[in-house]
Amino acid sequence: MPQTSSATVGVVVVAAGAGARLGADVPKAFVALGDRTILGWSLEPILALAERAQIVVVVPKSQLALARDVVSRAAGTAGDFVSVAAGGATRQASVAAGLAALWPDVSVVLVHDAARPFAPTELFEVVIDRVRATGDGVIPGLPVADTLKRTDDDIAVETVDRSELNAIQTPQGFPRAELVAAYASAGDDHTDDAALFSAAGHVVHVLAGVPSAFKITTTWDLRRAEQLVEAASGHRTGIGIDIHAFDESAPLWLGALHWPDEPGLAGHSDGDALSHAICDALLSAAGLGDLGERFGSSDPRFAGAHGEVFISETVSLVRGAGFRVVNVAVQVIGNRPRLAARRAELEKRLGELVGAPVSVAATTSDGLGFTGNGEGIAAIATALLGP
């Protein structure tokens, strides 16, 4: 691994815990979760950062070889940015070992628990941005929902005001120099890095955490994680077909773009067969019916509406049903207009509306049928959705 780098962000992934409460035969980070380990899942959102970060994975000394294998599989071509270090007897000692392995250029450090494998990439990015903007510590937290009681043995003594409390998550972010100095001067063990940082006299900000960044501690947590992995593998495909005849008196709208000097398409709306086929494919994949059912010609709200209206409404329905669009592909069949000159513009516009990559292709029917006779246009779309 190179000893210098352009990376200014470092992420210490703490995976040195034994995980006794999970009752597994191996340390928690190496417990299987679907087709990979908990550690493998936890690395995925970090490796997806837009800004390349150095990653130091801290594991028990006895698991160094296994950890290097997991890291190699997860990191791929980014392997030069990921290393493995042996942890210490406590979490604090393990983080210190990770800090010692950071490259000189790193100025922002995030400390993350491998036991939180579904913390999203966006959360890492927000923490990084806030550390840079404030120069302070930044931690994600969720408001406490349950009523809290202070107890004496099994007796409830008083109710604790939960309005001032947050359940803290990781990644926790800090300016490197201050965090390293805080570790060097720490006299006591702390439950997390923010507590150690605060004890050294520094400010720590709390920003909104996310429920998916929960920590796997018990077998119940592991089952919850397994259910998420099972759901994540459930991709769905759909197909949509739309056909419209030419109408010389109307302007042509196709793929949410205006095509000057071309005959338009007949229909209750603007007749945008390409956009309508996309909508039918998305609705089909999500099990939400079809375009006619959702936006019928009897609905005056959609009289003359452009394709972008239908796509935006459809994407909203799909997301509301718990899906995200992975990609869309469309084949347009007709003699005109010629799409090649505007294909990049089409794909960019449609991708913006769908929120995912859209590929557009075109063909003719070699003089056969209504498209071959120049009577209209047909479009066939396929869509892939993920949970």
Coordinates of C-alpha atoms in Angstrom, one line a residue:
M1 CA 0.0 0.0 0.0
P2 CA 1.3 3.5 -0.8
Q3 CA 2.4 5.6 2.2
T4 CA 1.3 8.9 0.8
S5 CA -1.9 9.7 -1.0
S6 CA -4.1 12.5 -2.2
A7 CA -6.9 11.3 0.2
T8 CA -7.7 13.8 2.9
V9 CA -10.4 11.7 4.5
G10 CA -9.7 8.6 6.5
V11 CA -12.2 6.1 7.9
V12 CA -11.3 3.8 10.7
V13 CA -13.6 0.8 10.7
V14 CA -13.7 -0.8 14.1
A15 CA -14.2 -4.6 13.7
A16 CA -12.3 -5.9 16.7
G17 CA -15.2 -6.8 19.0
A18 CA -15.9 -10.4 20.0
G19 CA -19.7 -10.0 19.8
A20 CA -20.4 -12.2 22.7
R21 CA -24.1 -11.2 22.8
L22 CA -24.5 -12.5 19.3
G23 CA -23.5 -15.9 20.3
A24 CA -21.5 -16.6 17.2
D25 CA -18.4 -18.8 16.8
V26 CA -16.4 -16.0 15.2
P27 CA -16.0 -12.3 15.9
K28 CA -19.1 -10.3 15.0
A29 CA -17.7 -8.6 11.9
F30 CA -17.0 -12.0 10.3
V31 CA -20.5 -13.4 10.8
A32 CA -22.2 -14.3 7.5
L33 CA -24.9 -12.0 6.3
G34 CA -26.3 -13.1 3.0
D35 CA -23.5 -13.6 0.5
R36 CA -20.9 -11.8 2.5
T37 CA -19.8 -10.9 6.1
I38 CA -21.1 -8.1 8.2
L39 CA -17.7 -6.4 7.6
G40 CA -18.1 -6.8 3.9
W41 CA -21.4 -5.0 4.0
S42 CA -20.1 -2.2 6.2
L43 CA -17.3 -1.4 3.7
E44 CA -19.6 -1.1 0.7
P45 CA -21.1 2.4 1.5
I46 CA -17.6 3.8 2.3
L47 CA -16.1 2.5 -0.9
A48 CA -19.0 4.2 -2.7
L49 CA -18.0 7.7 -1.5
A50 CA -17.6 10.1 -4.4
E51 CA -14.3 11.3 -2.7
R52 CA -11.8 8.5 -2.4
A53 CA -11.0 7.9 1.3
Q54 CA -8.3 5.9 3.0
I55 CA -9.9 3.0 5.0
V56 CA -8.3 1.3 7.9
V57 CA -10.1 -1.8 9.2
V58 CA -9.2 -2.7 12.8
V59 CA -9.7 -6.4 13.7
P60 CA -8.6 -8.9 16.4
K61 CA -5.0 -10.0 15.8
S62 CA -6.1 -13.6 15.3
Q63 CA -8.4 -12.5 12.4
L64 CA -5.9 -10.5 10.3
A65 CA -5.6 -13.0 7.5
L66 CA -9.4 -13.5 7.3
A67 CA -9.9 -9.7 7.3
R68 CA -7.5 -9.2 4.5
D69 CA -9.4 -11.7 2.4
V70 CA -12.7 -9.9 3.1
V71 CA -11.2 -6.5 2.3
S72 CA -9.7 -7.8 -0.9
R73 CA -13.0 -9.1 -2.1
A74 CA -14.9 -5.9 -1.1
A75 CA -12.4 -3.3 -2.3
G76 CA -11.5 -4.6 -5.7
T77 CA -9.6 -2.0 -7.7
A78 CA -9.7 0.4 -4.6
G79 CA -7.6 -2.1 -2.7
D80 CA -4.6 0.3 -2.4
F81 CA -6.8 2.6 -0.2
V82 CA -7.8 -0.1 2.3
S83 CA -5.6 -1.7 4.9
V84 CA -6.0 -3.9 7.9
A85 CA -4.6 -3.3 11.4
A86 CA -4.6 -5.3 14.6
G87 CA -6.8 -4.0 17.4
G88 CA -6.2 -3.7 21.1
A89 CA -7.9 -5.0 24.3
T90 CA -10.5 -2.2 24.3
R91 CA -12.4 -0.3 21.6
Q92 CA -10.4 2.8 22.5
A93 CA -7.1 1.0 22.0
S94 CA -8.4 -0.4 18.7
V95 CA -9.3 3.1 17.4
A96 CA -5.9 4.4 18.4
A97 CA -4.3 1.6 16.3
G98 CA -6.4 2.7 13.4
L99 CA -5.5 6.3 13.8
A100 CA -1.8 5.4 13.8
A101 CA -2.2 3.8 10.4
L102 CA -3.6 6.9 8.6
W103 CA -1.6 8.6 5.9
P104 CA -0.1 12.0 6.5
D105 CA -2.5 13.9 4.1
V106 CA -5.6 12.8 6.0
S107 CA -7.2 15.8 7.8
V108 CA -10.7 14.5 8.5
V109 CA -11.2 11.2 10.3
L110 CA -14.4 9.2 10.6
V111 CA -14.7 6.3 13.1
H112 CA -17.3 3.7 12.1
D113 CA -18.5 0.5 13.7
A114 CA -18.5 -2.5 11.4
A115 CA -21.5 -3.7 13.3
R116 CA -23.5 -0.9 11.5
P117 CA -23.4 -2.3 8.0
F118 CA -26.2 -0.4 6.5
A119 CA -25.2 3.2 7.3
P120 CA -25.7 4.8 3.9
T121 CA -23.0 6.6 1.9
E122 CA -25.0 9.8 2.2
L123 CA -24.6 9.8 5.9
F124 CA -20.8 9.5 5.6
E125 CA -20.8 12.4 3.2
V126 CA -22.9 14.7 5.4
V127 CA -20.6 14.0 8.4
I128 CA -17.5 14.8 6.3
D129 CA -19.0 18.0 5.0
R130 CA -20.0 19.2 8.5
V131 CA -16.6 18.4 10.0
R132 CA -14.9 20.5 7.3
A133 CA -17.4 23.3 7.7
T134 CA -17.2 23.5 11.5
G135 CA -13.8 22.2 12.5
D136 CA -15.6 20.3 15.3
G137 CA -16.7 16.8 16.0
V138 CA -19.9 15.6 14.3
I139 CA -22.0 12.6 15.2
P140 CA -25.3 11.2 13.9
G141 CA -28.1 10.6 16.3
L142 CA -31.8 9.6 16.5
P143 CA -34.3 11.0 18.9
V144 CA -35.2 8.6 21.7
A145 CA -38.8 7.3 21.1
D146 CA -39.3 5.2 24.2
T147 CA -40.1 6.5 27.7
L148 CA -37.0 6.2 29.8
K149 CA -36.9 5.4 33.6
R150 CA -34.1 5.7 36.1
T151 CA -34.2 2.6 38.2
D152 CA -32.9 1.4 41.6
D153 CA -32.7 -2.4 41.2
D154 CA -36.1 -3.3 39.8
I155 CA -37.9 -0.1 41.1
A156 CA -38.6 2.8 38.7
V157 CA -37.4 5.9 40.5
E158 CA -38.1 8.6 38.0
T159 CA -38.9 9.3 34.4
V160 CA -36.1 10.8 32.4
D161 CA -36.8 13.7 30.0
R162 CA -36.2 12.1 26.6
S163 CA -36.6 15.4 24.7
E164 CA -33.0 16.2 25.3
L165 CA -31.7 12.7 24.5
N166 CA -30.4 11.1 21.2
A167 CA -29.4 7.5 20.5
I168 CA -25.9 8.0 18.9
Q169 CA -24.7 6.2 15.8
T170 CA -21.6 6.0 13.6
P171 CA -19.8 7.2 11.6
Q172 CA -18.5 9.9 13.9
G173 CA -16.3 12.5 12.3
F174 CA -13.5 14.7 13.7
P175 CA -10.6 16.9 12.6
R176 CA -7.7 14.5 12.7
A177 CA -5.2 16.6 14.6
E178 CA -7.6 17.3 17.5
L179 CA -8.8 13.7 17.7
V180 CA -5.2 12.3 17.8
A181 CA -4.3 14.8 20.5
A182 CA -7.4 13.9 22.5
Y183 CA -6.4 10.2 22.3
A184 CA -2.9 11.0 23.4
S185 CA -4.2 12.8 26.5
A186 CA -7.1 10.4 27.4
G187 CA -6.8 9.0 30.9
D188 CA -10.1 7.0 31.0
D189 CA -11.9 4.7 28.7
H190 CA -14.9 6.2 26.9
T191 CA -17.9 4.5 25.3
D192 CA -17.4 6.3 22.0
D193 CA -15.0 8.7 20.3
A194 CA -17.3 11.7 20.8
A195 CA -17.2 11.3 24.6
L196 CA -13.4 11.2 24.4
F197 CA -13.3 14.2 22.1
S198 CA -15.7 16.2 24.4
A199 CA -13.6 15.2 27.5
A200 CA -10.7 16.9 25.8
G201 CA -12.7 20.2 25.7
H202 CA -13.9 20.1 22.1
V203 CA -17.3 20.7 20.6
V204 CA -19.4 17.9 19.2
H205 CA -22.4 18.6 16.9
V206 CA -25.3 16.1 16.6
L207 CA -27.0 15.8 13.2
A208 CA -29.9 13.6 12.1
G209 CA -29.1 9.9 12.0
V210 CA -30.9 7.3 9.9
P211 CA -32.7 4.2 11.1
S212 CA -30.9 1.9 8.7
A213 CA -27.6 2.6 10.6
F214 CA -28.7 0.4 13.4
K215 CA -26.1 -1.7 15.3
I216 CA -26.1 -5.5 15.1
T217 CA -25.7 -6.6 18.7
T218 CA -28.1 -9.4 19.4
T219 CA -29.5 -12.3 17.3
W220 CA -32.7 -10.2 16.9
D221 CA -30.6 -7.5 15.2
L222 CA -28.9 -10.0 13.0
R223 CA -32.3 -11.4 11.9
R224 CA -33.4 -7.8 11.1
A225 CA -30.2 -7.4 9.0
E226 CA -30.9 -10.7 7.2
Q227 CA -34.4 -9.5 6.3
L228 CA -33.0 -6.3 4.8
V229 CA -30.5 -8.3 2.7
E230 CA -33.2 -10.6 1.5
A231 CA -35.3 -7.7 0.5
A232 CA -32.4 -6.0 -1.2
S233 CA -32.0 -8.9 -3.5
G234 CA -35.6 -8.7 -4.7
H235 CA -35.2 -6.7 -7.9
R236 CA -38.2 -6.5 -10.3
T237 CA -38.5 -6.0 -14.0
G238 CA -41.4 -4.5 -16.0
I239 CA -42.2 -3.9 -19.7
G240 CA -44.2 -1.2 -21.3
I241 CA -45.5 -0.7 -24.9
D242 CA -47.1 2.4 -26.3
I243 CA -48.3 3.3 -29.9
H244 CA -49.5 6.5 -31.3
A245 CA -50.5 7.6 -34.8
F246 CA -49.1 10.7 -36.4
D247 CA -51.2 13.9 -36.3
E248 CA -49.9 16.5 -38.8
S249 CA -51.7 19.3 -37.0
A250 CA -50.0 18.7 -33.6
P251 CA -46.4 19.4 -32.5
L252 CA -44.2 16.4 -31.8
W253 CA -43.2 15.7 -28.2
L254 CA -41.1 12.6 -27.8
G255 CA -39.1 11.6 -24.8
A256 CA -40.2 14.8 -23.0
L257 CA -38.5 16.8 -25.8
H258 CA -40.0 19.0 -28.5
W259 CA -39.1 18.1 -32.1
P260 CA -39.7 21.1 -34.4
D261 CA -40.7 20.5 -38.0
E262 CA -41.9 17.0 -37.3
P263 CA -45.6 15.7 -37.3
G264 CA -47.0 15.3 -33.8
L265 CA -48.7 12.2 -32.3
A266 CA -52.4 11.9 -31.7
G267 CA -53.7 11.3 -28.2
H268 CA -55.5 12.6 -25.1
S269 CA -52.2 14.0 -23.9
D270 CA -49.3 15.0 -26.1
G271 CA -49.0 11.5 -27.5
D272 CA -45.5 11.0 -26.3
A273 CA -45.2 7.2 -26.9
L274 CA -41.6 7.0 -25.6
S275 CA -42.5 8.6 -22.2
H276 CA -45.7 6.6 -22.0
A277 CA -43.9 3.3 -22.6
I278 CA -41.4 4.2 -19.8
C279 CA -44.3 4.8 -17.4
D280 CA -46.0 1.5 -18.3
A281 CA -42.7 -0.3 -17.7
L282 CA -42.2 1.3 -14.3
L283 CA -45.8 0.7 -13.2
S284 CA -45.5 -2.9 -14.4
A285 CA -42.4 -3.6 -12.4
A286 CA -43.9 -2.1 -9.3
G287 CA -47.2 -4.0 -9.7
L288 CA -49.1 -0.7 -9.9
G289 CA -51.3 -1.4 -12.9
D290 CA -50.8 0.5 -16.1
L291 CA -50.9 4.0 -17.6
G292 CA -54.5 3.9 -18.6
E293 CA -55.6 2.8 -15.1
R294 CA -53.5 5.5 -13.4
F295 CA -53.9 8.4 -15.8
G296 CA -57.0 7.6 -17.8
S297 CA -58.1 9.6 -20.8
S298 CA -61.3 10.5 -18.9
D299 CA -59.2 12.5 -16.4
P300 CA -59.2 16.2 -17.5
R301 CA -56.0 16.9 -15.5
F302 CA -53.9 15.1 -18.1
A303 CA -55.5 16.5 -21.2
G304 CA -52.6 17.7 -23.4
A305 CA -50.1 16.9 -20.6
H306 CA -46.5 16.4 -21.6
G307 CA -44.5 13.2 -21.0
E308 CA -42.5 14.7 -18.1
V309 CA -45.7 15.0 -16.1
F310 CA -46.6 11.4 -16.5
I311 CA -43.0 10.2 -15.8
S312 CA -42.7 12.4 -12.6
E313 CA -46.1 11.2 -11.3
T314 CA -45.2 7.6 -12.1
V315 CA -41.8 7.8 -10.4
S316 CA -43.5 9.2 -7.3
L317 CA -45.9 6.3 -7.3
V318 CA -43.1 3.8 -7.7
R319 CA -41.1 5.3 -4.8
G320 CA -44.2 5.5 -2.7
A321 CA -44.5 1.7 -3.2
G322 CA -41.0 1.2 -1.7
F323 CA -39.0 0.9 -4.9
R324 CA -36.1 2.8 -6.6
V325 CA -35.5 2.9 -10.3
V326 CA -32.2 1.1 -11.2
N327 CA -32.3 1.7 -14.9
V328 CA -34.7 1.9 -18.0
A329 CA -34.1 0.9 -21.6
V330 CA -36.3 2.1 -24.5
Q331 CA -36.6 1.0 -28.1
V332 CA -38.4 3.3 -30.5
I333 CA -39.8 1.8 -33.7
G334 CA -40.6 4.2 -36.6
N335 CA -39.3 5.9 -39.7
R336 CA -39.2 9.4 -38.1
P337 CA -37.9 11.4 -36.3
R338 CA -34.3 10.4 -36.5
L339 CA -33.2 10.0 -32.9
A340 CA -29.5 9.6 -33.3
A341 CA -28.6 13.3 -33.4
R342 CA -30.5 13.9 -30.1
R343 CA -29.9 10.6 -28.4
A344 CA -27.6 12.0 -25.7
E345 CA -30.0 14.8 -25.0
L346 CA -32.9 12.3 -24.8
E347 CA -31.0 10.1 -22.4
K348 CA -30.0 13.0 -20.2
R349 CA -33.5 14.5 -20.0
L350 CA -35.2 11.1 -19.3
G351 CA -32.5 10.2 -16.8
E352 CA -33.2 13.4 -14.9
L353 CA -36.9 12.6 -14.8
V354 CA -36.5 9.0 -13.8
G355 CA -33.6 9.5 -11.4
A356 CA -31.6 6.6 -13.0
P357 CA -29.8 5.8 -16.2
V358 CA -32.0 5.6 -19.3
S359 CA -30.8 4.2 -22.6
V360 CA -32.6 5.0 -25.8
A361 CA -32.3 3.1 -29.1
A362 CA -34.3 3.2 -32.4
T363 CA -35.1 1.0 -35.3
T364 CA -37.4 0.7 -38.3
S365 CA -39.7 -2.1 -39.3
D366 CA -38.3 -2.3 -42.8
G367 CA -41.5 -1.0 -44.4
L368 CA -43.7 -3.5 -42.6
G369 CA -46.8 -2.6 -40.7
F370 CA -48.1 0.9 -39.6
T371 CA -44.7 2.0 -38.4
G372 CA -43.1 0.9 -41.7
N373 CA -45.8 2.7 -43.6
G374 CA -45.1 5.9 -41.7
E375 CA -48.5 6.0 -40.0
G376 CA -47.1 6.3 -36.4
I377 CA -44.6 5.4 -33.8
A378 CA -44.3 2.5 -31.3
A379 CA -42.1 2.3 -28.2
I380 CA -41.1 -0.6 -26.1
A381 CA -39.5 0.0 -22.6
T382 CA -38.1 -2.2 -19.9
A383 CA -37.5 -1.1 -16.3
L384 CA -35.5 -2.5 -13.5
L385 CA -36.5 -1.6 -9.9
G386 CA -34.8 -2.3 -6.6
P387 CA -36.2 -2.0 -3.1

